[in-house]
Amino acid sequence: MPNKWIKILRKEIDSAHRICILGVGNIQRGDDGAGPLLINLFKTRIEKKENILLINSGETPENFTGEIRKFQPDLVIIFDACIRSKKPGEIFIVNPEKIENEDISTHRLPLSMFVKFLEETIPTKVIIIGIEPKNLNFGDGISPEVKKAVEALVWLLCKCLKI
């Protein structure tokens, strides 16, 4: 039986026509680069599609709100390294309110504000997929555990999107 987050992700992808996939993180801080890595790997697996927008936002997803609003997605899927005291590489859905109330994101500005803005101005459904980091040290590469998780997510996205 698949994990609960996989069922939720599949259901949301199946009901969406236009999807924005957003990778958040700093590639210079070890596993914080999980979101950008996912976007880069995903781009190598698919050709440009009119109904899918891929964005590597780095640490500033708020800088891409105009591009996202112009695209008018039914669904925005955000991938980010999030600290939840789980096993490195573990994947989970993040409740945006938890970001606001707990320090589980690796970034200073809470994604909860970004999510709320998108949901209110587009409107769109937003899902945050977190990946538990092992190492956030500046200058280190992505750990094998997180790289494996990102590769599994790319495979799952391709399967869900029938690519």
mmCIF file of C-alpha atoms in Angstrom:
data_model
loop_
_atom_site.group_PDB
_atom_site.id
_atom_site.type_symbol
_atom_site.label_atom_id
_atom_site.label_comp_id
_atom_site.label_asym_id
_atom_site.label_seq_id
_atom_site.Cartn_x
_atom_site.Cartn_y
_atom_site.Cartn_z
ATOM 1 C CA MET A 1 0.000 0.000 0.000
ATOM 2 C CA PRO A 2 1.513 3.342 -1.032
ATOM 3 C CA ASN A 3 2.304 6.083 1.441
ATOM 4 C CA LYS A 4 -0.493 8.551 2.157
ATOM 5 C CA TRP A 5 1.427 11.403 0.508
ATOM 6 C CA ILE A 6 1.679 9.408 -2.741
ATOM 7 C CA LYS A 7 -2.096 8.873 -2.829
ATOM 8 C CA ILE A 8 -2.718 12.574 -2.217
ATOM 9 C CA LEU A 9 -0.206 13.624 -4.876
ATOM 10 C CA ARG A 10 -1.672 11.228 -7.465
ATOM 11 C CA LYS A 11 -5.223 12.390 -6.734
ATOM 12 C CA GLU A 12 -4.310 16.065 -7.081
ATOM 13 C CA ILE A 13 -2.305 15.511 -10.286
ATOM 14 C CA ASP A 14 -5.155 13.472 -11.799
ATOM 15 C CA SER A 15 -7.641 16.287 -11.153
ATOM 16 C CA ALA A 16 -5.414 19.101 -12.491
ATOM 17 C CA HIS A 17 -5.065 20.284 -16.082
ATOM 18 C CA ARG A 18 -2.263 22.825 -15.619
ATOM 19 C CA ILE A 19 0.509 22.069 -13.123
ATOM 20 C CA CYS A 20 3.363 24.189 -11.844
ATOM 21 C CA ILE A 21 6.234 22.238 -10.300
ATOM 22 C CA LEU A 22 8.429 24.463 -8.148
ATOM 23 C CA GLY A 23 11.786 23.487 -6.647
ATOM 24 C CA VAL A 24 12.886 25.599 -3.680
ATOM 25 C CA GLY A 25 16.341 25.625 -2.119
ATOM 26 C CA ASN A 26 19.969 26.660 -2.165
ATOM 27 C CA ILE A 27 22.206 24.310 -4.161
ATOM 28 C CA GLN A 28 25.245 25.522 -2.222
ATOM 29 C CA ARG A 29 23.890 24.223 1.104
ATOM 30 C CA GLY A 30 24.010 20.440 0.775
ATOM 31 C CA ASP A 31 20.570 18.832 0.865
ATOM 32 C CA ASP A 32 18.866 22.216 0.696
ATOM 33 C CA GLY A 33 19.444 21.842 -3.050
ATOM 34 C CA ALA A 34 16.912 18.981 -3.251
ATOM 35 C CA GLY A 35 14.182 21.150 -4.819
ATOM 36 C CA PRO A 36 16.405 22.620 -7.556
ATOM 37 C CA LEU A 37 17.920 19.167 -8.226
ATOM 38 C CA LEU A 38 14.432 17.730 -8.722
ATOM 39 C CA ILE A 39 13.595 20.420 -11.295
ATOM 40 C CA ASN A 40 16.897 19.888 -13.146
ATOM 41 C CA LEU A 41 16.446 16.093 -13.268
ATOM 42 C CA PHE A 42 12.794 16.397 -14.265
ATOM 43 C CA LYS A 43 13.708 18.739 -17.151
ATOM 44 C CA THR A 44 15.997 16.041 -18.570
ATOM 45 C CA ARG A 45 13.120 13.516 -18.535
ATOM 46 C CA ILE A 46 10.435 15.547 -20.285
ATOM 47 C CA GLU A 47 10.126 17.765 -23.285
ATOM 48 C CA LYS A 48 8.468 21.131 -22.862
ATOM 49 C CA LYS A 49 4.741 20.688 -22.277
ATOM 50 C CA GLU A 50 2.152 23.447 -22.473
ATOM 51 C CA ASN A 51 0.338 22.250 -19.352
ATOM 52 C CA ILE A 52 3.421 21.914 -17.100
ATOM 53 C CA LEU A 53 5.507 24.811 -15.807
ATOM 54 C CA LEU A 54 8.841 23.943 -14.178
ATOM 55 C CA ILE A 55 10.496 26.542 -11.958
ATOM 56 C CA ASN A 56 13.765 26.369 -10.068
ATOM 57 C CA SER A 57 13.099 29.248 -7.667
ATOM 58 C CA GLY A 58 16.239 28.940 -5.577
ATOM 59 C CA GLU A 59 15.601 30.488 -2.169
ATOM 60 C CA THR A 60 13.118 33.078 -3.438
ATOM 61 C CA PRO A 61 9.913 31.474 -4.730
ATOM 62 C CA GLU A 62 8.124 34.799 -4.168
ATOM 63 C CA ASN A 63 10.077 36.212 -7.133
ATOM 64 C CA PHE A 64 8.131 33.875 -9.446
ATOM 65 C CA THR A 65 4.558 34.757 -8.428
ATOM 66 C CA GLY A 66 3.984 36.764 -11.623
ATOM 67 C CA GLU A 67 5.096 33.875 -13.843
ATOM 68 C CA ILE A 68 2.942 31.432 -11.868
ATOM 69 C CA ARG A 69 -0.118 33.710 -11.955
ATOM 70 C CA LYS A 70 0.316 34.208 -15.718
ATOM 71 C CA PHE A 71 0.428 30.407 -16.196
ATOM 72 C CA GLN A 72 -2.816 29.991 -14.147
ATOM 73 C CA PRO A 73 -2.144 26.457 -12.807
ATOM 74 C CA ASP A 74 -4.831 24.306 -11.194
ATOM 75 C CA LEU A 75 -2.109 22.817 -9.020
ATOM 76 C CA VAL A 76 1.251 24.029 -7.699
ATOM 77 C CA ILE A 77 3.560 21.368 -6.272
ATOM 78 C CA ILE A 78 6.426 22.764 -4.212
ATOM 79 C CA PHE A 79 9.446 20.576 -3.450
ATOM 80 C CA ASP A 80 11.713 21.692 -0.626
ATOM 81 C CA ALA A 81 14.064 20.329 2.010
ATOM 82 C CA CYS A 82 12.161 20.535 5.303
ATOM 83 C CA ILE A 83 13.396 19.637 8.769
ATOM 84 C CA ARG A 84 10.970 17.330 10.567
ATOM 85 C CA SER A 85 13.342 15.079 12.556
ATOM 86 C CA LYS A 86 12.691 12.167 10.209
ATOM 87 C CA LYS A 87 15.132 9.856 8.447
ATOM 88 C CA PRO A 88 17.294 11.676 5.863
ATOM 89 C CA GLY A 89 15.634 11.379 2.473
ATOM 90 C CA GLU A 90 12.180 10.692 3.914
ATOM 91 C CA ILE A 91 9.425 12.310 1.848
ATOM 92 C CA PHE A 92 6.235 13.811 3.309
ATOM 93 C CA ILE A 93 3.489 16.350 2.695
ATOM 94 C CA VAL A 94 3.971 19.574 4.617
ATOM 95 C CA ASN A 95 1.009 21.426 6.049
ATOM 96 C CA PRO A 96 1.608 25.152 5.271
ATOM 97 C CA GLU A 97 0.373 26.118 8.748
ATOM 98 C CA LYS A 98 3.123 23.962 10.271
ATOM 99 C CA ILE A 99 5.719 26.066 8.480
ATOM 100 C CA GLU A 100 4.274 29.158 10.097
ATOM 101 C CA ASN A 101 4.071 27.665 13.587
ATOM 102 C CA GLU A 102 7.152 25.455 13.568
ATOM 103 C CA ASP A 103 10.582 26.001 12.105
ATOM 104 C CA ILE A 104 10.590 23.041 9.717
ATOM 105 C CA SER A 105 11.628 24.823 6.541
ATOM 106 C CA THR A 106 15.285 25.448 5.822
ATOM 107 C CA HIS A 107 14.495 29.027 4.744
ATOM 108 C CA ARG A 108 13.982 32.249 6.685
ATOM 109 C CA LEU A 109 10.746 33.321 5.008
ATOM 110 C CA PRO A 110 7.914 30.868 5.603
ATOM 111 C CA LEU A 111 6.439 29.216 2.544
ATOM 112 C CA SER A 112 3.060 29.557 4.261
ATOM 113 C CA MET A 113 2.849 33.213 3.171
ATOM 114 C CA PHE A 114 3.754 32.283 -0.404
ATOM 115 C CA VAL A 115 1.176 29.465 -0.450
ATOM 116 C CA LYS A 116 -1.563 31.709 0.946
ATOM 117 C CA PHE A 117 -0.786 34.379 -1.665
ATOM 118 C CA LEU A 118 -0.994 31.858 -4.525
ATOM 119 C CA GLU A 119 -4.210 30.273 -3.271
ATOM 120 C CA GLU A 120 -5.883 33.658 -2.866
ATOM 121 C CA THR A 121 -4.713 35.351 -6.071
ATOM 122 C CA ILE A 122 -4.866 32.635 -8.741
ATOM 123 C CA PRO A 123 -6.745 30.587 -7.186
ATOM 124 C CA THR A 124 -4.908 27.271 -7.181
ATOM 125 C CA LYS A 125 -4.369 24.214 -5.024
ATOM 126 C CA VAL A 126 -0.872 24.103 -3.489
ATOM 127 C CA ILE A 127 0.899 21.028 -2.132
ATOM 128 C CA ILE A 128 4.286 21.158 -0.431
ATOM 129 C CA ILE A 129 6.369 17.992 -0.591
ATOM 130 C CA GLY A 130 9.140 17.987 1.984
ATOM 131 C CA ILE A 131 12.329 15.966 1.879
ATOM 132 C CA GLU A 132 14.158 15.458 5.177
ATOM 133 C CA PRO A 133 17.738 16.733 4.791
ATOM 134 C CA LYS A 134 20.803 15.038 6.211
ATOM 135 C CA ASN A 135 23.278 17.845 5.669
ATOM 136 C CA LEU A 136 22.763 21.588 5.200
ATOM 137 C CA ASN A 137 26.417 22.623 5.336
ATOM 138 C CA PHE A 138 27.544 25.332 2.962
ATOM 139 C CA GLY A 139 29.670 23.943 0.148
ATOM 140 C CA ASP A 140 28.660 20.297 0.625
ATOM 141 C CA GLY A 141 26.887 18.282 -2.038
ATOM 142 C CA ILE A 142 23.570 16.505 -1.752
ATOM 143 C CA SER A 143 23.685 13.403 0.437
ATOM 144 C CA PRO A 144 23.097 9.976 -1.166
ATOM 145 C CA GLU A 145 19.860 9.563 0.851
ATOM 146 C CA VAL A 146 18.361 12.817 -0.440
ATOM 147 C CA LYS A 147 19.596 12.250 -3.999
ATOM 148 C CA LYS A 148 17.900 8.840 -4.000
ATOM 149 C CA ALA A 149 14.663 10.426 -2.699
ATOM 150 C CA VAL A 150 14.774 13.115 -5.403
ATOM 151 C CA GLU A 151 15.324 10.497 -8.118
ATOM 152 C CA ALA A 152 12.352 8.503 -6.771
ATOM 153 C CA LEU A 153 10.203 11.656 -6.834
ATOM 154 C CA VAL A 154 11.150 12.376 -10.455
ATOM 155 C CA TRP A 155 10.198 8.801 -11.390
ATOM 156 C CA LEU A 156 6.890 9.124 -9.502
ATOM 157 C CA LEU A 157 6.074 12.467 -11.136
ATOM 158 C CA CYS A 158 6.744 11.009 -14.583
ATOM 159 C CA LYS A 159 4.453 8.086 -13.781
ATOM 160 C CA CYS A 160 1.672 10.296 -12.359
ATOM 161 C CA LEU A 161 1.894 12.682 -15.319
ATOM 162 C CA LYS A 162 2.042 9.766 -17.770
ATOM 163 C CA ILE A 163 5.314 10.999 -19.248
#
